[in-house]
Coordinates of C-alpha atoms in Angstrom, one line a residue:
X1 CA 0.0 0.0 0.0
X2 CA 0.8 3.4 -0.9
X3 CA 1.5 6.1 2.1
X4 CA 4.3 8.1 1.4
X5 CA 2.6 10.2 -1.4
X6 CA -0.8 11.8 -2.1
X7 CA -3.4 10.0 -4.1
X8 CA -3.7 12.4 -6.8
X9 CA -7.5 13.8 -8.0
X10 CA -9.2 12.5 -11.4
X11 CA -10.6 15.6 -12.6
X12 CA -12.9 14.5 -15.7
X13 CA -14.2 16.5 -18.5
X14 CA -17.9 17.3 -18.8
X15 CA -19.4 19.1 -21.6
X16 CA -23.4 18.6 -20.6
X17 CA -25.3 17.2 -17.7
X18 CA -24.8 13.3 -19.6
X19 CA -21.2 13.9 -19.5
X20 CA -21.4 14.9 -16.0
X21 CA -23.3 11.7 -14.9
X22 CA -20.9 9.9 -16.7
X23 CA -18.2 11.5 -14.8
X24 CA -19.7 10.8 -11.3
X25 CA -20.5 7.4 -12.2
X26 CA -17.4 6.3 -12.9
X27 CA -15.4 7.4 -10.2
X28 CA -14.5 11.3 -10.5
X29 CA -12.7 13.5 -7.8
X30 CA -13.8 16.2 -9.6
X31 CA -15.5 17.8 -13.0
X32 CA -14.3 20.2 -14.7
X33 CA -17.3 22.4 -17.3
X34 CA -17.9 25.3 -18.3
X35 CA -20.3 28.0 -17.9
X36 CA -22.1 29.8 -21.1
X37 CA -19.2 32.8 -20.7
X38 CA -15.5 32.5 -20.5
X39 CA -15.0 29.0 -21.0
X40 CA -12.2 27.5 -23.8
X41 CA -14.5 25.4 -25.6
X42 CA -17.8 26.9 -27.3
X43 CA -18.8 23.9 -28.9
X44 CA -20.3 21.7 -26.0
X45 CA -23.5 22.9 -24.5
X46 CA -21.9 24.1 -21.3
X47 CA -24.5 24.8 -18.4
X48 CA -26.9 27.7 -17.6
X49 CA -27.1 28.7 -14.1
X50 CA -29.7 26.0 -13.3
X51 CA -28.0 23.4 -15.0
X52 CA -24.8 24.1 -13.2
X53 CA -26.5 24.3 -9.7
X54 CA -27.9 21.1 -10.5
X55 CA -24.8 19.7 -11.1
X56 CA -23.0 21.0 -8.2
X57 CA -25.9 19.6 -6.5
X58 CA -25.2 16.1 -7.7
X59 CA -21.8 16.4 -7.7
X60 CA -21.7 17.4 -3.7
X61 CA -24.0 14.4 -3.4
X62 CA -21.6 11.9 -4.5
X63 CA -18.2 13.8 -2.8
X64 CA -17.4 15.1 -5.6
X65 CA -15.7 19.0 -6.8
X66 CA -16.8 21.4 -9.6
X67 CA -14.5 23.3 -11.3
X68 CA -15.4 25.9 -13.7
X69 CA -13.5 26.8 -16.5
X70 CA -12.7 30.5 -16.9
X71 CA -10.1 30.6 -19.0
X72 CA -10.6 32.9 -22.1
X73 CA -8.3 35.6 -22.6
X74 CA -11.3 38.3 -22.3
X75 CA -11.7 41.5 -24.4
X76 CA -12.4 44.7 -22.5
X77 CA -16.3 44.4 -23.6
X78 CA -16.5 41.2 -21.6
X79 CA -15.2 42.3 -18.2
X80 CA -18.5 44.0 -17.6
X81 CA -19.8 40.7 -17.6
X82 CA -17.2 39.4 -15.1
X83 CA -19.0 39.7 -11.8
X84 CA -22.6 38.6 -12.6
X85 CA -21.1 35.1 -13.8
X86 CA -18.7 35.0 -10.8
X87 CA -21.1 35.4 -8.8
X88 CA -24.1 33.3 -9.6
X89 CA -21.3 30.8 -10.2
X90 CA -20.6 30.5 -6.2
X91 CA -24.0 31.0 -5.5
X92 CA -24.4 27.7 -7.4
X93 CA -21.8 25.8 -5.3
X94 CA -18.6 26.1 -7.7
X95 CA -15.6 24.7 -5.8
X96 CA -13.0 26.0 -8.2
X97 CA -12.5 28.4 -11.2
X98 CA -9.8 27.6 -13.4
X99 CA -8.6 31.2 -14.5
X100 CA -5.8 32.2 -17.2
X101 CA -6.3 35.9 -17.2
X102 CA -4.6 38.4 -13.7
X103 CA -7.4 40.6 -14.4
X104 CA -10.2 37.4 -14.1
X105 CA -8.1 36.5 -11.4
X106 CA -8.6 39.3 -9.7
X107 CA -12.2 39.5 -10.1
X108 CA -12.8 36.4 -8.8
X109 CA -10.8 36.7 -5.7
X110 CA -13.3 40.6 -5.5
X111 CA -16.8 38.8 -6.7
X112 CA -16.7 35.3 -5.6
X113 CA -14.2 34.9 -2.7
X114 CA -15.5 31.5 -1.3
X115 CA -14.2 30.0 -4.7
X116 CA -10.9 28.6 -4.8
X117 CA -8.7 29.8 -8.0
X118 CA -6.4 27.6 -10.2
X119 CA -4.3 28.7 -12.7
X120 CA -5.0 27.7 -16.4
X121 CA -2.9 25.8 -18.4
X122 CA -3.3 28.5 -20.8
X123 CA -1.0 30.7 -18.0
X124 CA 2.1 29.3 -18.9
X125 CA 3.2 28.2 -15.8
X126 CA 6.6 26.4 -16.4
X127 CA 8.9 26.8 -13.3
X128 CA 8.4 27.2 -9.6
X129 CA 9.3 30.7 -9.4
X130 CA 5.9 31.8 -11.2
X131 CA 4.0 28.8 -9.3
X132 CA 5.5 30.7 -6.0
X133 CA 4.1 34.0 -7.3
X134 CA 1.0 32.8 -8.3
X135 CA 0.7 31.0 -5.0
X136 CA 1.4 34.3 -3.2
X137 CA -1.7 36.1 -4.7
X138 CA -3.9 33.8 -3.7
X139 CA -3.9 30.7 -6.5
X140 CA -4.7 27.2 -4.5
X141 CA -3.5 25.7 -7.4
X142 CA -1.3 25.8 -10.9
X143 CA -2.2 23.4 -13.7
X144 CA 1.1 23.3 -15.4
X145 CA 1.9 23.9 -19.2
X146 CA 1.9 20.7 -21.2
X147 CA 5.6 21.3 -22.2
X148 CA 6.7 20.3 -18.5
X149 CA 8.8 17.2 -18.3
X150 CA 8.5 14.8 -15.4
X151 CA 11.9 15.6 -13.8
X152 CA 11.2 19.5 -13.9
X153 CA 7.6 18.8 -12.2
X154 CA 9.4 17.1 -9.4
X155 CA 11.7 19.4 -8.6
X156 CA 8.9 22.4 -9.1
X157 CA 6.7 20.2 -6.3
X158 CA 10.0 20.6 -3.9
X159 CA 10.1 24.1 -4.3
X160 CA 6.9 25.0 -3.7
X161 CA 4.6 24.8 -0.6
X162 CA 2.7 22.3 0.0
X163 CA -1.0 23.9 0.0
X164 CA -0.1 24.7 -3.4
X165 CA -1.5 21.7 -5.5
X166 CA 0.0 20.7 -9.1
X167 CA -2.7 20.1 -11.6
X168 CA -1.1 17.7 -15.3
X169 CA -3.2 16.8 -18.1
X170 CA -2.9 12.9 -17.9
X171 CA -4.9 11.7 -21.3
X172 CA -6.5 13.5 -24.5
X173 CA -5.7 15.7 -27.5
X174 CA -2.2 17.8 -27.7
X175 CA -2.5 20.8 -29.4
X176 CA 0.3 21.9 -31.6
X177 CA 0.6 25.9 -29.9
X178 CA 2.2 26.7 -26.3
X179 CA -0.1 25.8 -23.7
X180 CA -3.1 26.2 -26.3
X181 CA -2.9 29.9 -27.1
X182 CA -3.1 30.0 -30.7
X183 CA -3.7 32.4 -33.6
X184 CA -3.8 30.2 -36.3
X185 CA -7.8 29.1 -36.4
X186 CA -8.4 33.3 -35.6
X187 CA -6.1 33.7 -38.7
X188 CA -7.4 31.3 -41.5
X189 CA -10.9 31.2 -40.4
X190 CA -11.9 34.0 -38.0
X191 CA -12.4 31.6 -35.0
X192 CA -10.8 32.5 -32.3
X193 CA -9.4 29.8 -30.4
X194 CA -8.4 31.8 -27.2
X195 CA -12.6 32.5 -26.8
X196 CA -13.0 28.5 -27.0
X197 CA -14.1 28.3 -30.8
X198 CA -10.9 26.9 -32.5
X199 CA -11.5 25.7 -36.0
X200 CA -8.6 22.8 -35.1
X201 CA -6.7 24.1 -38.1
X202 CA -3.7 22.3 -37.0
X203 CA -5.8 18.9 -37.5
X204 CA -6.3 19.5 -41.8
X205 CA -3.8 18.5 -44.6
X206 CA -1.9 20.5 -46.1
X207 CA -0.1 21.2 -49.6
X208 CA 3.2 23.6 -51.1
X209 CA 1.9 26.1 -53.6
X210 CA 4.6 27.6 -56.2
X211 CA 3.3 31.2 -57.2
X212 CA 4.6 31.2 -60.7
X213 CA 2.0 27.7 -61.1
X214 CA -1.8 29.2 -60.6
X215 CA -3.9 26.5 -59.6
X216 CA -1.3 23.7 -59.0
X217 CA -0.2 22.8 -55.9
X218 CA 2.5 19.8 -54.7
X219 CA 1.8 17.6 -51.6
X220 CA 4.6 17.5 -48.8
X221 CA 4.1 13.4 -48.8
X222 CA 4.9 10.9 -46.5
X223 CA 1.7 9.0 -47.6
X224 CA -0.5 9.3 -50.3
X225 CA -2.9 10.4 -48.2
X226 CA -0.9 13.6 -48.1
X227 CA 0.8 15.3 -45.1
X228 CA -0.9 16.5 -41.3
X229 CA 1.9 19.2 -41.1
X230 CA 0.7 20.4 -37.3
X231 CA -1.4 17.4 -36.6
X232 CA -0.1 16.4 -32.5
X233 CA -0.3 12.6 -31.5
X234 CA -2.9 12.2 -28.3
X235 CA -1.1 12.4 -24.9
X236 CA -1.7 8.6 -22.6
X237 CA -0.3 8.5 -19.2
X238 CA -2.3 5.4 -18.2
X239 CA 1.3 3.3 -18.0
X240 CA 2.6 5.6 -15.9
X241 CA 0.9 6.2 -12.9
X242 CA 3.7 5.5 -10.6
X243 CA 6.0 8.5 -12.4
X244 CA 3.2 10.9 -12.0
X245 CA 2.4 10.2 -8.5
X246 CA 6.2 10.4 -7.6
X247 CA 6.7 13.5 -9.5
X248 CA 3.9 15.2 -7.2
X249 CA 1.1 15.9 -9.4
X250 CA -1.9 16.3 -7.5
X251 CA -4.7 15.9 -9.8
X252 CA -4.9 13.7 -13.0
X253 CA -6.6 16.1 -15.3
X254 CA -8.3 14.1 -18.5
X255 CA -8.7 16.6 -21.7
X256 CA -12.1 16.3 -23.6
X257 CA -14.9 18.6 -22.5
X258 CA -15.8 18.6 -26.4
X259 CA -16.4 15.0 -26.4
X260 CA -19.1 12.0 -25.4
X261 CA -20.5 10.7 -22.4
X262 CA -18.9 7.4 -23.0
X263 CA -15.7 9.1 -23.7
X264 CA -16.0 10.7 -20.6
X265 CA -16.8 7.2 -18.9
X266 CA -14.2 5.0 -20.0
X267 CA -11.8 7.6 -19.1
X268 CA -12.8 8.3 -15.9
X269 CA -13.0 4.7 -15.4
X270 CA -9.8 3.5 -16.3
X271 CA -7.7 6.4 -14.8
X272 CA -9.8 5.7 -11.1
X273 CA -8.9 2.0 -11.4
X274 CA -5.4 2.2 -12.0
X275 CA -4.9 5.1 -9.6
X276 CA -6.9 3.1 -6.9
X277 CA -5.0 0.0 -7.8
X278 CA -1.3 1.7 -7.6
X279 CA -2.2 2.9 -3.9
X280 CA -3.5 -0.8 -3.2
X281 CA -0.6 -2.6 -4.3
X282 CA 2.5 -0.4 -3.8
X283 CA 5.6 -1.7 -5.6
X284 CA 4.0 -4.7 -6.6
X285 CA 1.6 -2.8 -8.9
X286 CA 1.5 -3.8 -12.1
X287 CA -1.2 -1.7 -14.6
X288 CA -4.2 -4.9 -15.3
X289 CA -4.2 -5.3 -19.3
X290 CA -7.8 -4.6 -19.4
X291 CA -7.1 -1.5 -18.4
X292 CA -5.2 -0.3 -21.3
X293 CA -7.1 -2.3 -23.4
X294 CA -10.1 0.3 -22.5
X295 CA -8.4 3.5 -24.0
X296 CA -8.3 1.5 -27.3
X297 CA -12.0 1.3 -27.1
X298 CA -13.0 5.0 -27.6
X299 CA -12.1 7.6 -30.5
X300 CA -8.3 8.6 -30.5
X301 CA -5.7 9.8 -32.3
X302 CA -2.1 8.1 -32.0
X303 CA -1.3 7.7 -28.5
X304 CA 1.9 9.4 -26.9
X305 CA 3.0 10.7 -24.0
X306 CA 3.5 13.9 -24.7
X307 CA 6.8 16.0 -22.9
X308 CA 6.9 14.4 -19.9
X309 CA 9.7 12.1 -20.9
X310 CA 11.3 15.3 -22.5
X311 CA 10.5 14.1 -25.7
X312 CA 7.6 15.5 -27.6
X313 CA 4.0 14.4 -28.8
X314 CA 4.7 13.9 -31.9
X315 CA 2.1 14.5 -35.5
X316 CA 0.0 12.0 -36.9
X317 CA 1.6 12.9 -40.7
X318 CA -0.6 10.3 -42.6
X319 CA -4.3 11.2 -41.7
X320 CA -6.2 14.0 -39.7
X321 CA -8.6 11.7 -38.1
X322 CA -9.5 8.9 -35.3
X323 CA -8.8 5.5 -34.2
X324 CA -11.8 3.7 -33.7
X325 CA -12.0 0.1 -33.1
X326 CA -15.4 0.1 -30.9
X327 CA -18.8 1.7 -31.6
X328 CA -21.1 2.6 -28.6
X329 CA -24.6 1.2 -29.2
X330 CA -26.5 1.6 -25.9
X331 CA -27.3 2.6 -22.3
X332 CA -29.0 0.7 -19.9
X333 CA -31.2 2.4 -18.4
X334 CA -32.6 -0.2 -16.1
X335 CA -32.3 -3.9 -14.9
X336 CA -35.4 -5.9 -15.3
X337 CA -34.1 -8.8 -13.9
X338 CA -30.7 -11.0 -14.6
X339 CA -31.4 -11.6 -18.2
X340 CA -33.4 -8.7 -19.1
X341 CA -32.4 -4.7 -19.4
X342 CA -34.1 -1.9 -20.9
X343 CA -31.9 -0.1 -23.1
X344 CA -31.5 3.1 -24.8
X345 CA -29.9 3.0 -28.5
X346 CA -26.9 4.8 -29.4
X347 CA -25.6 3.1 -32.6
X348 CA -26.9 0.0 -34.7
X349 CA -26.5 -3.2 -33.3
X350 CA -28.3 -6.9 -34.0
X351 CA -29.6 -10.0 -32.5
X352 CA -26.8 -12.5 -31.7
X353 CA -24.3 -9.6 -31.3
X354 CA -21.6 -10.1 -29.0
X355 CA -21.6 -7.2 -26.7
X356 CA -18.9 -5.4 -24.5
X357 CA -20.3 -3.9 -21.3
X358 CA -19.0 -1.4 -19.2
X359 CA -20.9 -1.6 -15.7
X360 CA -20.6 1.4 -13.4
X361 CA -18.4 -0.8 -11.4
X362 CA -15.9 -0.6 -13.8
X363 CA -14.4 -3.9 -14.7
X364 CA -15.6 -4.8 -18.4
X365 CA -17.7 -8.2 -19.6
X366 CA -19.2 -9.7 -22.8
X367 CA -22.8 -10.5 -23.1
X368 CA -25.2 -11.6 -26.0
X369 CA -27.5 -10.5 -27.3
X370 CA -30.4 -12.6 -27.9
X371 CA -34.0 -10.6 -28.4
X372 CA -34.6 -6.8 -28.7
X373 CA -38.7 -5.6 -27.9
X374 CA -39.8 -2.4 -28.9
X375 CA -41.7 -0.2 -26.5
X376 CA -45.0 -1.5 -28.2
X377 CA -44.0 -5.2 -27.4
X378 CA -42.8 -5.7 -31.3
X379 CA -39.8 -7.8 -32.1
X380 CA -36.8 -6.6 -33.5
X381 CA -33.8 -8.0 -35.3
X382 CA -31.4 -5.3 -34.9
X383 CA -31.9 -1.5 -33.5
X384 CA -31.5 0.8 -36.3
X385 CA -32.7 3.9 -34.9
X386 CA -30.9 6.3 -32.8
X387 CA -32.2 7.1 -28.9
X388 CA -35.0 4.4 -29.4
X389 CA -35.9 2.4 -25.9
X390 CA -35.6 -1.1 -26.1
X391 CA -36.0 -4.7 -23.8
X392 CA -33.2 -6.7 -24.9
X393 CA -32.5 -10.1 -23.4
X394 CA -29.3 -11.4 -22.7
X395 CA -27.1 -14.1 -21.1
X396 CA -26.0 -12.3 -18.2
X397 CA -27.0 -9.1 -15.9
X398 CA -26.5 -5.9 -17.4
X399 CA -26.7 -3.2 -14.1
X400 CA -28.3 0.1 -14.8
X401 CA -26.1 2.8 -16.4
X402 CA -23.6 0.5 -18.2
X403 CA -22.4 1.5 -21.3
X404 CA -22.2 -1.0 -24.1
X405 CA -20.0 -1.3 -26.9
X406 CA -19.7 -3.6 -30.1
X407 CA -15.9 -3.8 -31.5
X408 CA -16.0 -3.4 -35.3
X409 CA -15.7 -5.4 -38.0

């Protein structure tokens, strides 16, 4: 067993109330979301002020911390807007605000002083001297830049006090800019990334143009497929647990508020198990296979781990898009009894599929599946429609809020 060092928070993503639930379910510290102002990513749905004191609500229920992202770089016709959201924020329960900008920072600590405030990644914070700094005014925590190797975190965590906790991104995209501020989607598309609505430039392929040849232009090859000039690997710390937690990173932070539910799940899920399994065993850990296995079962890029080795990520040359071995096809809703669930559809599946599920519990199983019942009572041979309630039988207890997968063909 594990008592020299902290066990570290898993801070999950959340990008709507589902993701949220998914997040609590399957073992989250924390969750970090955003508002509908001054939050890096516009393209989730975020949370109103009701939705966000619901899910402090739930998430106080279960233990568990919200922290909101506040971590634009704001204009000066937003700052007006500062102290309204600050402050129905910590009405609502927030725990944390994760801040980038002195001049948020300094709001919050004026309109919503109950609320601790961590430093963005977006900050820049690469050695101890700033974390000291930071710490001085009043942050209770620094989430470091991604560019931080393992070595350097170490020695920042023996050089700074001990109330002040070191936040690492553990698993998720890499972007190509330092510590995500970057002009390029505000440039070629008039998205600005630093106000959460990145175009992901940095993702597309690209081609030379020679100005003498209108028209023509000559791929930078190293497939056919053409070349992902900027196009960053996906950062996977799941085999290293041990380095992180003797490094003195505080809280596992998992990148993703853009994504699923069941992104969000399996996550969370794997990341609490090894975590919890490291402080159970001690030296004798060794990371389960099943584990890993997991992270090959949801949408990815190429996996890497990042700086921390003092390497780098990394690009994915060869294509701009996603891994995907496994398809989610359903939610169960609710156990009928041990062969029988009522499911919700996600993706098309069929009679005398072999299923993968994914029980809140964590620790994955196959199943069968062997009749599907519409609402009505009308048998089905496969279900084809999106969101559509189901019965399906099966050969073995599915409990309520699993999440089930099919691997692909």
């Amino acid at each position: 067993m594990i008592t020299n060092f902290e066990k570290p928070e898993i801070l999950s993503p959340a990008g709507d109330m589902d993701c949220l639930k998914s997040a609590l379910n399957f073992g989250a510290d924390a969750v970090f979301l955003a508002g509908k102002m001054f939050g890096m990513r516009s393209a989730p749905q975020n949370f109103d002020n009701d939705q966000l004191k619901t899910a402090c609500d739930l998430a106080h229920k279960k233990g568990a911390r919200i922290h909101v992202t506040c971590n634009t770089l704001p204009r000066n016709n937003e700052i007006p807007h500062l102290q309204e959201f600050m402050e129905n924020a910590q009405a609502c329960g927030v725990d944390a605000f994760i801040i980038a900008d002195l001049g948020v920072f300094e709001a919050a600590k004026k309109y919503a002083p109950k609320v601790q405030r961590h430093i963005s990644t977006q900050a820049g914070v690469t050695n101890y001297a700033a974390a000291n700094v930071l710490y001085n005014m009043g942050a209770s925590r620094v989430v470091l830049a991604r560019e931080i190797p393992l070595d350097e975190i170490a020695e920042m965590r023996a050089k700074v006090p001990k109330e002040l906790e070191i936040e690492c991104f553990v698993h998720g995209a890499m972007c190509v800019s330092f510590s995500g501020r970057c002009l390029i989607s505000s440039y070629m598309t008039g998205r600005d990334a630093n106000h959460g609505d990145c175009a992901q430039p940095c993702r597309w392929k690209y081609h030379l143009y020679e100005e003498n040849r209108q028209g023509q232009y000559f791929p930078v090859e190293e497939t056919g497929d053409g070349t992902y000039l900027y196009n960053s690997r996906d950062l996977c710390m799941i085999e290293h647990i041990p380095e992180l937690v003797k490094a003195g990173v505080s809280s596992f932070k998992i990148e993703g508020r853009a994504k699923s539910a069941y992104y969000t799940a399996v996550t969370t899920n794997a990341y609490r198990h090894a975590v919890d399994d490291y402080f159970a065993e001690g030296d004798g850990y060794v990371l389960k296979p099943w584990i890993r296995e997991e992270l090959e079962k949801i949408s990815h890029r190429e996996y890497n781990t990042g700086f921390y080795f003092g390497r780098e990520p990394g690009q994915v040359t060869g294509n701009g898009g996603y891994i995907r071995h496994y398809d989610n096809v359903a939610l169960c809703e609710e156990l009928i009894d041990d062969t029988t669930a009522v499911i919700t559809q996600r993706n098309k599946f069929y009679v005398g599929d072999t299923l993968d599920v994914l029980p809140p519990s964590g620790v994955p199983f196959e199943i069968k599946c062997e009749s599907l019942t519409t609402d009505d009572g009308m048998p089905v041979e496969s279900a084809p429609h999106p969101m559509q309630r189901l019965t399906m039988k099966c050969n073995a207890p599915v409990p309520s809020g699993s999440v089930i997968r099919k691997k692909r063909d």
